[in-house]
PDB file of C-alpha atoms in Angstrom:
ATOM      1  CA  UNK P 147      12.865  -0.787 -13.565  1.00 55.00           C
ATOM      2  CA  UNK P 148      14.872  -3.141 -11.362  1.00 90.00           C
ATOM      3  CA  UNK P 149      13.007  -2.724  -8.089  1.00 97.00           C
ATOM      4  CA  UNK P 150       9.487  -1.517  -7.133  1.00 98.00           C
ATOM      5  CA  UNK P 151       9.945   0.293  -3.785  1.00 98.00           C
ATOM      6  CA  UNK P 152       7.592   3.245  -4.130  1.00 98.00           C
ATOM      7  CA  UNK P 153       5.175   4.790  -6.565  1.00 97.00           C
ATOM      8  CA  UNK P 154       8.034   7.021  -7.751  1.00 96.00           C
ATOM      9  CA  UNK P 155       9.406   3.922  -9.587  1.00 97.00           C
ATOM     10  CA  UNK P 156       6.509   4.301 -12.074  1.00 98.00           C
ATOM     11  CA  UNK P 157       7.676   6.248 -15.097  1.00 96.00           C
ATOM     12  CA  UNK P 158       4.198   7.073 -16.414  1.00 97.00           C
ATOM     13  CA  UNK P 159       1.217   6.475 -14.102  1.00 98.00           C
ATOM     14  CA  UNK P 160      -1.491   6.874 -16.833  1.00 98.00           C
ATOM     15  CA  UNK P 161       0.428   4.446 -19.074  1.00 98.00           C
ATOM     16  CA  UNK P 162       0.801   1.926 -16.368  1.00 98.00           C
ATOM     17  CA  UNK P 163      -2.900   2.222 -15.438  1.00 98.00           C
ATOM     18  CA  UNK P 164      -3.938   1.654 -19.076  1.00 98.00           C
ATOM     19  CA  UNK P 165      -1.740  -1.365 -19.304  1.00 98.00           C
ATOM     20  CA  UNK P 166      -3.063  -2.859 -16.093  1.00 98.00           C
ATOM     21  CA  UNK P 167      -6.640  -2.554 -17.332  1.00 98.00           C
ATOM     22  CA  UNK P 168      -5.592  -4.279 -20.577  1.00 98.00           C
ATOM     23  CA  UNK P 169      -4.056  -7.128 -18.455  1.00 98.00           C
ATOM     24  CA  UNK P 170      -7.307  -7.341 -16.434  1.00 98.00           C
ATOM     25  CA  UNK P 171      -9.156  -8.016 -19.647  1.00 98.00           C
ATOM     26  CA  UNK P 172      -6.876 -10.951 -20.551  1.00 98.00           C
ATOM     27  CA  UNK P 173      -4.981 -12.020 -17.461  1.00 98.00           C
ATOM     28  CA  UNK P 174      -3.257 -14.992 -19.226  1.00 98.00           C
ATOM     29  CA  UNK P 175      -1.979 -13.038 -22.216  1.00 96.00           C
ATOM     30  CA  UNK P 176       1.589 -13.249 -20.946  1.00 97.00           C
ATOM     31  CA  UNK P 177       1.370 -16.760 -19.476  1.00 97.00           C
ATOM     32  CA  UNK P 178       4.785 -17.777 -20.736  1.00 97.00           C
ATOM     33  CA  UNK P 179       6.671 -14.684 -19.691  1.00 98.00           C
ATOM     34  CA  UNK P 180       7.570 -16.119 -16.260  1.00 98.00           C
ATOM     35  CA  UNK P 181       8.222 -19.762 -17.401  1.00 97.00           C
ATOM     36  CA  UNK P 182      10.926 -21.364 -15.256  1.00 97.00           C
ATOM     37  CA  UNK P 183      11.128 -18.179 -13.155  1.00 98.00           C
ATOM     38  CA  UNK P 184      10.545 -18.197  -9.461  1.00 98.00           C
ATOM     39  CA  UNK P 185       9.246 -15.428  -7.095  1.00 98.00           C
ATOM     40  CA  UNK P 186       9.974 -15.612  -3.427  1.00 98.00           C
ATOM     41  CA  UNK P 187       7.566 -13.839  -1.069  1.00 98.00           C
ATOM     42  CA  UNK P 188       8.859 -13.039   2.392  1.00 97.00           C
ATOM     43  CA  UNK P 189       6.281 -11.974   5.008  1.00 97.00           C
ATOM     44  CA  UNK P 190       7.437 -10.327   8.283  1.00 96.00           C
ATOM     45  CA  UNK P 191       3.771  -9.436   8.917  1.00 96.00           C
ATOM     46  CA  UNK P 192       0.260 -10.880   8.239  1.00 94.00           C
ATOM     47  CA  UNK P 193      -1.342 -10.697   4.809  1.00 96.00           C
ATOM     48  CA  UNK P 194      -4.464 -11.675   2.943  1.00 97.00           C
ATOM     49  CA  UNK P 195      -4.924  -9.639  -0.192  1.00 97.00           C
ATOM     50  CA  UNK P 196      -1.171  -8.887  -0.793  1.00 98.00           C
ATOM     51  CA  UNK P 197      -0.186 -12.497  -0.405  1.00 97.00           C
ATOM     52  CA  UNK P 198      -2.965 -14.076  -2.456  1.00 98.00           C
ATOM     53  CA  UNK P 199      -3.009 -11.444  -5.256  1.00 98.00           C
ATOM     54  CA  UNK P 200       0.731 -11.493  -5.667  1.00 98.00           C
ATOM     55  CA  UNK P 201       0.695 -15.199  -5.865  1.00 98.00           C
ATOM     56  CA  UNK P 202      -2.202 -15.175  -8.432  1.00 98.00           C
ATOM     57  CA  UNK P 203      -0.381 -12.499 -10.459  1.00 98.00           C
ATOM     58  CA  UNK P 204       2.833 -14.625 -10.531  1.00 98.00           C
ATOM     59  CA  UNK P 205       0.813 -17.810 -11.514  1.00 98.00           C
ATOM     60  CA  UNK P 206      -0.925 -15.832 -14.337  1.00 98.00           C
ATOM     61  CA  UNK P 207       2.592 -15.162 -15.684  1.00 98.00           C
ATOM     62  CA  UNK P 208       3.666 -18.736 -15.468  1.00 98.00           C
ATOM     63  CA  UNK P 209       5.970 -18.276 -12.434  1.00 98.00           C
ATOM     64  CA  UNK P 210       6.736 -20.615  -9.603  1.00 98.00           C
ATOM     65  CA  UNK P 211       6.002 -19.190  -6.154  1.00 98.00           C
ATOM     66  CA  UNK P 212       7.743 -19.716  -2.813  1.00 98.00           C
ATOM     67  CA  UNK P 213       6.358 -18.173   0.318  1.00 97.00           C
ATOM     68  CA  UNK P 214       8.061 -17.836   3.783  1.00 95.00           C
ATOM     69  CA  UNK P 215       6.549 -16.334   6.945  1.00 94.00           C
ATOM     70  CA  UNK P 216       9.380 -14.796   9.106  1.00 87.00           C
ATOM     71  CA  UNK P 217       6.944 -14.453  11.921  1.00 80.00           C
ATOM     72  CA  UNK P 218       7.497 -18.147  12.706  1.00 81.00           C
ATOM     73  CA  UNK P 219       9.611 -19.799  10.114  1.00 86.00           C
ATOM     74  CA  UNK P 220      12.681 -17.681   9.509  1.00 82.00           C
ATOM     75  CA  UNK P 221      15.746 -16.737  11.595  1.00 88.00           C
ATOM     76  CA  UNK P 222      15.581 -13.337  13.224  1.00 90.00           C
ATOM     77  CA  UNK P 223      17.566 -10.952  11.057  1.00 93.00           C
ATOM     78  CA  UNK P 224      20.247  -8.323  11.971  1.00 92.00           C
ATOM     79  CA  UNK P 225      20.548  -5.234   9.693  1.00 93.00           C
ATOM     80  CA  UNK P 226      23.351  -3.123  11.247  1.00 90.00           C
ATOM     81  CA  UNK P 227      26.800  -3.149   9.802  1.00 89.00           C
ATOM     82  CA  UNK P 228      29.631  -3.923  12.193  1.00 90.00           C
ATOM     83  CA  UNK P 229      27.175  -5.368  14.763  1.00 89.00           C
ATOM     84  CA  UNK P 230      28.560  -7.879  17.279  1.00 89.00           C
ATOM     85  CA  UNK P 231      25.816 -10.510  16.977  1.00 90.00           C
ATOM     86  CA  UNK P 232      25.951 -11.908  20.516  1.00 88.00           C
ATOM     87  CA  UNK P 233      22.238 -11.152  21.332  1.00 88.00           C
ATOM     88  CA  UNK P 234      18.983 -12.387  19.801  1.00 85.00           C
ATOM     89  CA  UNK P 235      19.327 -12.100  16.084  1.00 88.00           C
ATOM     90  CA  UNK P 236      20.730 -15.226  14.343  1.00 89.00           C
ATOM     91  CA  UNK P 237      21.372 -14.190  10.737  1.00 93.00           C
ATOM     92  CA  UNK P 238      22.537 -10.999   8.945  1.00 96.00           C
ATOM     93  CA  UNK P 239      20.662  -9.484   6.127  1.00 95.00           C
ATOM     94  CA  UNK P 240      23.813  -9.676   4.079  1.00 96.00           C
ATOM     95  CA  UNK P 241      23.905 -13.417   4.002  1.00 96.00           C
ATOM     96  CA  UNK P 242      20.076 -13.829   3.928  1.00 95.00           C
ATOM     97  CA  UNK P 243      19.581 -11.587   0.950  1.00 97.00           C
ATOM     98  CA  UNK P 244      22.375 -13.168  -1.046  1.00 97.00           C
ATOM     99  CA  UNK P 245      21.138 -16.700  -0.299  1.00 97.00           C
ATOM    100  CA  UNK P 246      17.506 -15.968  -1.275  1.00 97.00           C
ATOM    101  CA  UNK P 247      18.905 -14.404  -4.515  1.00 97.00           C
ATOM    102  CA  UNK P 248      20.236 -17.839  -5.448  1.00 98.00           C
ATOM    103  CA  UNK P 249      16.856 -19.446  -5.087  1.00 98.00           C
ATOM    104  CA  UNK P 250      14.672 -16.820  -6.646  1.00 98.00           C
ATOM    105  CA  UNK P 251      14.523 -14.650  -9.693  1.00 98.00           C
ATOM    106  CA  UNK P 252      12.307 -11.887  -8.061  1.00 98.00           C
ATOM    107  CA  UNK P 253      11.724 -11.203  -4.348  1.00 98.00           C
ATOM    108  CA  UNK P 254       8.671  -9.659  -2.611  1.00 98.00           C
ATOM    109  CA  UNK P 255       9.083  -8.427   0.896  1.00 98.00           C
ATOM    110  CA  UNK P 256       6.375  -7.271   3.479  1.00 98.00           C
ATOM    111  CA  UNK P 257       7.614  -5.682   6.703  1.00 98.00           C
ATOM    112  CA  UNK P 258       5.560  -3.132   8.656  1.00 97.00           C
ATOM    113  CA  UNK P 259       6.534  -0.121  10.765  1.00 98.00           C
ATOM    114  CA  UNK P 260       7.131  -0.983  14.462  1.00 96.00           C
ATOM    115  CA  UNK P 261       5.833   2.535  15.347  1.00 97.00           C
ATOM    116  CA  UNK P 262       8.368   2.889  18.118  1.00 96.00           C
ATOM    117  CA  UNK P 263      11.144   5.008  16.535  1.00 97.00           C
ATOM    118  CA  UNK P 264      10.306   7.159  13.576  1.00 98.00           C
ATOM    119  CA  UNK P 265      13.768   7.505  12.271  1.00 97.00           C
ATOM    120  CA  UNK P 266      14.287   3.736  12.435  1.00 97.00           C
ATOM    121  CA  UNK P 267      10.955   3.027  10.588  1.00 98.00           C
ATOM    122  CA  UNK P 268      11.553   5.771   7.994  1.00 98.00           C
ATOM    123  CA  UNK P 269      15.070   4.410   7.292  1.00 97.00           C
ATOM    124  CA  UNK P 270      13.266   1.344   5.859  1.00 98.00           C
ATOM    125  CA  UNK P 271      16.124  -0.922   6.972  1.00 96.00           C
ATOM    126  CA  UNK P 272      14.339  -4.155   6.038  1.00 97.00           C
ATOM    127  CA  UNK P 273      13.364  -3.210   2.461  1.00 97.00           C
ATOM    128  CA  UNK P 274      16.696  -1.364   1.821  1.00 97.00           C
ATOM    129  CA  UNK P 275      18.561  -4.251   3.404  1.00 96.00           C
ATOM    130  CA  UNK P 276      17.158  -6.631   0.811  1.00 97.00           C
ATOM    131  CA  UNK P 277      17.498  -4.078  -2.008  1.00 97.00           C
ATOM    132  CA  UNK P 278      21.113  -3.435  -1.171  1.00 96.00           C
ATOM    133  CA  UNK P 279      22.213  -6.951  -0.633  1.00 97.00           C
ATOM    134  CA  UNK P 280      20.106  -8.989  -3.046  1.00 97.00           C
ATOM    135  CA  UNK P 281      21.181  -9.542  -6.593  1.00 97.00           C
ATOM    136  CA  UNK P 282      17.589  -9.928  -7.837  1.00 98.00           C
ATOM    137  CA  UNK P 283      14.725  -7.323  -8.164  1.00 98.00           C
ATOM    138  CA  UNK P 284      12.837  -6.574  -5.034  1.00 98.00           C
ATOM    139  CA  UNK P 285       9.127  -5.629  -4.798  1.00 98.00           C
ATOM    140  CA  UNK P 286       7.716  -3.738  -1.827  1.00 98.00           C
ATOM    141  CA  UNK P 287       4.648  -5.596  -0.574  1.00 98.00           C
ATOM    142  CA  UNK P 288       4.152  -2.973   2.169  1.00 98.00           C
ATOM    143  CA  UNK P 289       7.018  -1.551   4.114  1.00 98.00           C
ATOM    144  CA  UNK P 290       7.261   0.774   7.163  1.00 98.00           C
ATOM    145  CA  UNK P 291       6.457   3.875   5.068  1.00 98.00           C
ATOM    146  CA  UNK P 292       5.120   2.809   1.714  1.00 98.00           C
ATOM    147  CA  UNK P 293       2.521   0.393   0.071  1.00 98.00           C
ATOM    148  CA  UNK P 294       3.039   1.030  -3.693  1.00 98.00           C
ATOM    149  CA  UNK P 295       1.137  -2.036  -4.856  1.00 98.00           C
ATOM    150  CA  UNK P 296      -1.954  -0.703  -3.053  1.00 98.00           C
ATOM    151  CA  UNK P 297      -1.384   2.767  -4.455  1.00 98.00           C
ATOM    152  CA  UNK P 298      -1.165   1.416  -8.021  1.00 98.00           C
ATOM    153  CA  UNK P 299      -4.368  -0.650  -7.342  1.00 98.00           C
ATOM    154  CA  UNK P 300      -6.104   2.577  -6.201  1.00 98.00           C
ATOM    155  CA  UNK P 301      -5.082   4.445  -9.330  1.00 98.00           C
ATOM    156  CA  UNK P 302      -6.472   1.576 -11.488  1.00 98.00           C
ATOM    157  CA  UNK P 303      -9.753   1.621  -9.451  1.00 98.00           C
ATOM    158  CA  UNK P 304     -10.247   5.344  -9.631  1.00 98.00           C
ATOM    159  CA  UNK P 305      -9.553   5.393 -13.308  1.00 98.00           C
ATOM    160  CA  UNK P 306     -12.151   2.641 -13.980  1.00 98.00           C
ATOM    161  CA  UNK P 307     -14.871   4.395 -11.894  1.00 98.00           C
ATOM    162  CA  UNK P 308     -14.299   8.087 -12.473  1.00 98.00           C
ATOM    163  CA  UNK P 309     -17.161   9.876 -14.271  1.00 97.00           C
ATOM    164  CA  UNK P 310     -15.196  13.135 -14.979  1.00 97.00           C
ATOM    165  CA  UNK P 311     -11.686  13.792 -16.316  1.00 97.00           C
ATOM    166  CA  UNK P 312     -10.781  15.515 -12.990  1.00 98.00           C
ATOM    167  CA  UNK P 313     -12.661  13.883 -10.065  1.00 98.00           C
ATOM    168  CA  UNK P 314     -12.593  15.183  -6.543  1.00 98.00           C
ATOM    169  CA  UNK P 315     -10.915  12.684  -4.305  1.00 99.00           C
ATOM    170  CA  UNK P 316     -10.814  12.919  -0.514  1.00 99.00           C
ATOM    171  CA  UNK P 317      -8.492  10.928   1.812  1.00 99.00           C
ATOM    172  CA  UNK P 318     -10.127  10.837   5.183  1.00 98.00           C
ATOM    173  CA  UNK P 319      -8.575   9.761   8.452  1.00 98.00           C
ATOM    174  CA  UNK P 320     -10.874   7.434  10.587  1.00 97.00           C
ATOM    175  CA  UNK P 321     -10.794   6.231  14.106  1.00 96.00           C
ATOM    176  CA  UNK P 322      -9.290   2.969  15.035  1.00 95.00           C
ATOM    177  CA  UNK P 323      -8.741   1.148  18.342  1.00 93.00           C
ATOM    178  CA  UNK P 324      -4.968   0.899  17.851  1.00 93.00           C
ATOM    179  CA  UNK P 325      -2.086   2.745  16.265  1.00 95.00           C
ATOM    180  CA  UNK P 326      -1.621   1.960  12.594  1.00 97.00           C
ATOM    181  CA  UNK P 327       1.306   2.818  10.199  1.00 98.00           C
ATOM    182  CA  UNK P 328       1.273   5.595   7.629  1.00 98.00           C
ATOM    183  CA  UNK P 329       2.316   3.405   4.659  1.00 98.00           C
ATOM    184  CA  UNK P 330      -1.030   3.111   2.801  1.00 98.00           C
ATOM    185  CA  UNK P 331      -1.847   6.842   3.316  1.00 98.00           C
ATOM    186  CA  UNK P 332       1.706   7.895   2.302  1.00 98.00           C
ATOM    187  CA  UNK P 333       1.569   5.932  -0.991  1.00 98.00           C
ATOM    188  CA  UNK P 334      -1.956   7.027  -1.707  1.00 98.00           C
ATOM    189  CA  UNK P 335      -0.861  10.712  -1.316  1.00 98.00           C
ATOM    190  CA  UNK P 336       2.182  10.207  -3.609  1.00 98.00           C
ATOM    191  CA  UNK P 337      -0.055   8.490  -6.176  1.00 98.00           C
ATOM    192  CA  UNK P 338      -2.679  11.229  -6.127  1.00 98.00           C
ATOM    193  CA  UNK P 339      -0.100  13.873  -6.809  1.00 98.00           C
ATOM    194  CA  UNK P 340       0.579  12.212 -10.082  1.00 97.00           C
ATOM    195  CA  UNK P 341      -3.161  11.955 -11.168  1.00 97.00           C
ATOM    196  CA  UNK P 342      -5.264  14.680 -12.628  1.00 97.00           C
ATOM    197  CA  UNK P 343      -7.698  15.155  -9.694  1.00 98.00           C
ATOM    198  CA  UNK P 344      -8.930  17.604  -7.190  1.00 98.00           C
ATOM    199  CA  UNK P 345      -7.346  15.987  -4.150  1.00 98.00           C
ATOM    200  CA  UNK P 346      -7.746  16.973  -0.441  1.00 98.00           C
ATOM    201  CA  UNK P 347      -6.743  15.276   2.824  1.00 98.00           C
ATOM    202  CA  UNK P 348      -8.948  15.612   5.961  1.00 98.00           C
ATOM    203  CA  UNK P 349      -8.060  14.551   9.484  1.00 98.00           C
ATOM    204  CA  UNK P 350      -8.092  15.827  13.063  1.00 97.00           C
ATOM    205  CA  UNK P 351      -5.396  18.305  14.105  1.00 96.00           C
ATOM    206  CA  UNK P 352      -2.270  16.422  15.062  1.00 96.00           C
ATOM    207  CA  UNK P 353      -2.551  13.673  12.516  1.00 97.00           C
ATOM    208  CA  UNK P 354      -0.649  15.416   9.717  1.00 97.00           C
ATOM    209  CA  UNK P 355       1.415  13.057   7.578  1.00 98.00           C
ATOM    210  CA  UNK P 356       5.052  13.770   6.761  1.00 98.00           C
ATOM    211  CA  UNK P 357       5.290  17.198   5.070  1.00 97.00           C
ATOM    212  CA  UNK P 358       7.872  15.835   2.630  1.00 97.00           C
ATOM    213  CA  UNK P 359       5.106  13.487   1.323  1.00 98.00           C
ATOM    214  CA  UNK P 360       2.007  15.747   1.460  1.00 98.00           C
ATOM    215  CA  UNK P 361       3.912  18.722   0.044  1.00 97.00           C
ATOM    216  CA  UNK P 362       1.293  21.148  -1.202  1.00 97.00           C
ATOM    217  CA  UNK P 363      -1.745  18.995  -0.914  1.00 98.00           C
ATOM    218  CA  UNK P 364      -4.683  20.872   0.797  1.00 98.00           C
ATOM    219  CA  UNK P 365      -5.552  19.657   4.359  1.00 98.00           C
ATOM    220  CA  UNK P 366      -9.007  20.411   5.603  1.00 98.00           C
ATOM    221  CA  UNK P 367      -9.534  19.732   9.359  1.00 98.00           C
ATOM    222  CA  UNK P 368     -13.246  19.907   8.921  1.00 98.00           C
ATOM    223  CA  UNK P 369     -14.269  16.384   7.519  1.00 98.00           C
ATOM    224  CA  UNK P 370     -17.759  17.360   6.436  1.00 98.00           C
ATOM    225  CA  UNK P 371     -16.509  20.428   4.484  1.00 98.00           C
ATOM    226  CA  UNK P 372     -13.913  18.261   2.836  1.00 98.00           C
ATOM    227  CA  UNK P 373     -16.475  15.680   1.784  1.00 98.00           C
ATOM    228  CA  UNK P 374     -18.667  18.106  -0.094  1.00 98.00           C
ATOM    229  CA  UNK P 375     -18.999  17.286  -3.775  1.00 98.00           C
ATOM    230  CA  UNK P 376     -16.467  14.442  -3.533  1.00 98.00           C
ATOM    231  CA  UNK P 377     -16.441  11.811  -6.254  1.00 98.00           C
ATOM    232  CA  UNK P 378     -14.277   9.346  -4.276  1.00 99.00           C
ATOM    233  CA  UNK P 379     -13.926   8.951  -0.529  1.00 99.00           C
ATOM    234  CA  UNK P 380     -10.889   6.931   0.519  1.00 98.00           C
ATOM    235  CA  UNK P 381     -10.845   6.164   4.214  1.00 98.00           C
ATOM    236  CA  UNK P 382      -7.852   5.012   6.231  1.00 98.00           C
ATOM    237  CA  UNK P 383      -6.444   5.306   9.743  1.00 97.00           C
ATOM    238  CA  UNK P 384      -3.001   6.349  10.564  1.00 97.00           C
ATOM    239  CA  UNK P 385      -1.252   7.106  13.831  1.00 96.00           C
ATOM    240  CA  UNK P 386       0.470  10.446  14.511  1.00 95.00           C
ATOM    241  CA  UNK P 387       3.655  11.360  12.676  1.00 97.00           C
ATOM    242  CA  UNK P 388       4.889  14.214  14.986  1.00 95.00           C
ATOM    243  CA  UNK P 389       4.038  12.266  18.214  1.00 95.00           C
ATOM    244  CA  UNK P 390       5.139   9.194  16.338  1.00 97.00           C
ATOM    245  CA  UNK P 391       2.961   6.045  16.594  1.00 95.00           C
ATOM    246  CA  UNK P 392       0.553   7.502  19.056  1.00 93.00           C
ATOM    247  CA  UNK P 393      -3.286   7.713  18.990  1.00 92.00           C
ATOM    248  CA  UNK P 394      -3.434  11.252  20.280  1.00 90.00           C
ATOM    249  CA  UNK P 395      -7.143  11.451  19.530  1.00 86.00           C
ATOM    250  CA  UNK P 396      -9.589   8.698  18.704  1.00 88.00           C
ATOM    251  CA  UNK P 397     -12.490  10.946  17.864  1.00 92.00           C
ATOM    252  CA  UNK P 398     -15.296   8.530  16.933  1.00 94.00           C
ATOM    253  CA  UNK P 399     -17.205  11.335  15.223  1.00 97.00           C
ATOM    254  CA  UNK P 400     -14.766  10.854  12.274  1.00 98.00           C
ATOM    255  CA  UNK P 401     -16.348   7.492  11.435  1.00 98.00           C
ATOM    256  CA  UNK P 402     -17.803   7.464   7.856  1.00 98.00           C
ATOM    257  CA  UNK P 403     -21.668   7.372   7.860  1.00 98.00           C
ATOM    258  CA  UNK P 404     -24.448   7.474   5.321  1.00 98.00           C
ATOM    259  CA  UNK P 405     -25.193  10.995   6.440  1.00 98.00           C
ATOM    260  CA  UNK P 406     -21.717  12.087   5.597  1.00 98.00           C
ATOM    261  CA  UNK P 407     -21.724  10.239   2.213  1.00 98.00           C
ATOM    262  CA  UNK P 408     -24.812  12.284   1.286  1.00 98.00           C
ATOM    263  CA  UNK P 409     -22.658  15.405   1.315  1.00 98.00           C
ATOM    264  CA  UNK P 410     -20.724  13.995  -1.690  1.00 98.00           C
ATOM    265  CA  UNK P 411     -21.350  13.813  -5.347  1.00 98.00           C
ATOM    266  CA  UNK P 412     -22.804  10.293  -5.043  1.00 98.00           C
ATOM    267  CA  UNK P 413     -19.119   9.329  -4.203  1.00 98.00           C
ATOM    268  CA  UNK P 414     -17.628   5.876  -4.472  1.00 98.00           C
ATOM    269  CA  UNK P 415     -16.348   4.556  -1.080  1.00 99.00           C
ATOM    270  CA  UNK P 416     -12.879   3.109  -1.019  1.00 99.00           C
ATOM    271  CA  UNK P 417     -10.771   1.269   1.593  1.00 98.00           C
ATOM    272  CA  UNK P 418      -7.775  -0.945   1.269  1.00 98.00           C
ATOM    273  CA  UNK P 419      -9.102  -3.621   3.687  1.00 98.00           C
ATOM    274  CA  UNK P 420      -9.190  -5.089   6.263  1.00 98.00           C
ATOM    275  CA  UNK P 421     -11.635  -2.626   7.802  1.00 98.00           C
ATOM    276  CA  UNK P 422     -13.182  -2.564  11.174  1.00 97.00           C
ATOM    277  CA  UNK P 423     -16.897  -2.247  10.664  1.00 98.00           C
ATOM    278  CA  UNK P 424     -18.849   0.340  12.554  1.00 98.00           C
ATOM    279  CA  UNK P 425     -15.640   1.881  13.895  1.00 97.00           C
ATOM    280  CA  UNK P 426     -14.002   3.161  10.669  1.00 98.00           C
ATOM    281  CA  UNK P 427     -17.243   3.021   8.569  1.00 98.00           C
ATOM    282  CA  UNK P 428     -20.805   2.085   9.162  1.00 98.00           C
ATOM    283  CA  UNK P 429     -22.239  -1.119   7.719  1.00 98.00           C
ATOM    284  CA  UNK P 430     -24.715   0.925   5.726  1.00 98.00           C
ATOM    285  CA  UNK P 431     -21.852   2.517   3.719  1.00 98.00           C
ATOM    286  CA  UNK P 432     -19.689  -0.487   3.431  1.00 98.00           C
ATOM    287  CA  UNK P 433     -22.537  -2.608   2.128  1.00 98.00           C
ATOM    288  CA  UNK P 434     -24.013   0.115  -0.126  1.00 98.00           C
ATOM    289  CA  UNK P 435     -23.923   0.107  -3.984  1.00 98.00           C
ATOM    290  CA  UNK P 436     -21.362   2.835  -3.860  1.00 98.00           C
ATOM    291  CA  UNK P 437     -18.886   0.869  -1.950  1.00 98.00           C
ATOM    292  CA  UNK P 438     -16.166  -0.484  -4.337  1.00 98.00           C
ATOM    293  CA  UNK P 439     -13.834  -2.092  -1.752  1.00 98.00           C
ATOM    294  CA  UNK P 440     -14.258  -5.603  -3.258  1.00 98.00           C
ATOM    295  CA  UNK P 441     -13.612  -4.380  -6.742  1.00 98.00           C
ATOM    296  CA  UNK P 442     -10.683  -2.505  -5.337  1.00 98.00           C
ATOM    297  CA  UNK P 443      -9.287  -5.658  -3.769  1.00 98.00           C
ATOM    298  CA  UNK P 444      -9.739  -7.512  -7.087  1.00 98.00           C
ATOM    299  CA  UNK P 445      -7.443  -4.993  -8.802  1.00 98.00           C
ATOM    300  CA  UNK P 446      -4.591  -5.970  -6.393  1.00 98.00           C
ATOM    301  CA  UNK P 447      -3.893  -8.915  -8.742  1.00 98.00           C
ATOM    302  CA  UNK P 448      -3.485  -6.736 -11.809  1.00 98.00           C
ATOM    303  CA  UNK P 449      -1.384  -4.130 -10.064  1.00 98.00           C
ATOM    304  CA  UNK P 450       0.986  -6.914  -8.961  1.00 98.00           C
ATOM    305  CA  UNK P 451       0.858  -8.639 -12.365  1.00 98.00           C
ATOM    306  CA  UNK P 452       1.770  -5.411 -14.091  1.00 98.00           C
ATOM    307  CA  UNK P 453       4.802  -4.858 -11.685  1.00 98.00           C
ATOM    308  CA  UNK P 454       5.958  -8.356 -12.256  1.00 98.00           C
ATOM    309  CA  UNK P 455       5.581  -8.090 -16.004  1.00 98.00           C
ATOM    310  CA  UNK P 456       7.693  -4.912 -16.112  1.00 97.00           C
ATOM    311  CA  UNK P 457      10.469  -6.636 -14.056  1.00 98.00           C
ATOM    312  CA  UNK P 458      10.352  -9.926 -16.068  1.00 97.00           C
ATOM    313  CA  UNK P 459      10.576  -7.998 -19.413  1.00 96.00           C
ATOM    314  CA  UNK P 460      13.878  -6.434 -18.240  1.00 91.00           C
ATOM    315  CA  UNK P 461      15.352  -9.520 -16.756  1.00 82.00           C
TER     316      UNK P 461
END
């Protein structure tokens, strides 16, 4: 594995989950693997869990860490070939990626969807720009359409908490005051298609994710029906795919409540965080014993550490 762009870069999800859980039991077991190696983390968007967990993972492996926030520190980048750069962008991805490759051994990049042009976002020009022009491995720390570190985290978390070999897992859309990208939902769906689970997606009509991602996954437009007998309830907002980037319906009745959770099989509640309390989910659910969002966030370190370990072992 040279790059970690999507969940498809995992050769065996069960094997990776097993290895991540072993790392969690002894995080410093490969402390010298990254000795004298440097990871550069480039952030085009805000972060809390991704930044800190990836830094912690690198430190656990003995790596040096450099962080740069392009929101205020870096030159604005141009990605198009043959562009006459007489406007706002000061540096081309071709030079930027090659320069960073001289300073680092591994690169992590975080760049969200702009939610203005679907084709532009789904082209993944930022991540692909670095992958195409860098000479070092690149890790996707959330791109316009994917969040594979979060998806691997979710696989680890479900595996730790499942009580049956084939649990029922529900991905539910939730209301949100602004349009959000589809990256987390996309990667969660791709990950669940590789797990042995009874998986269903539930959302209002019009919020279908890309069909090339959901494929044959069942979609239930009745949230309460979908939640029946669920073992895990994963909640996330995403804006419309067909009417791209739009909030076509902000139905507050889709908020997760204690009453809805009682329809489940004593399900664990999951969310990638940050979460808007009493908009996406009620306090009573988020603060309940069945909420595993903090444990889920803790697993972000071991997902990142496993990805880094795989890359370092091949370098």
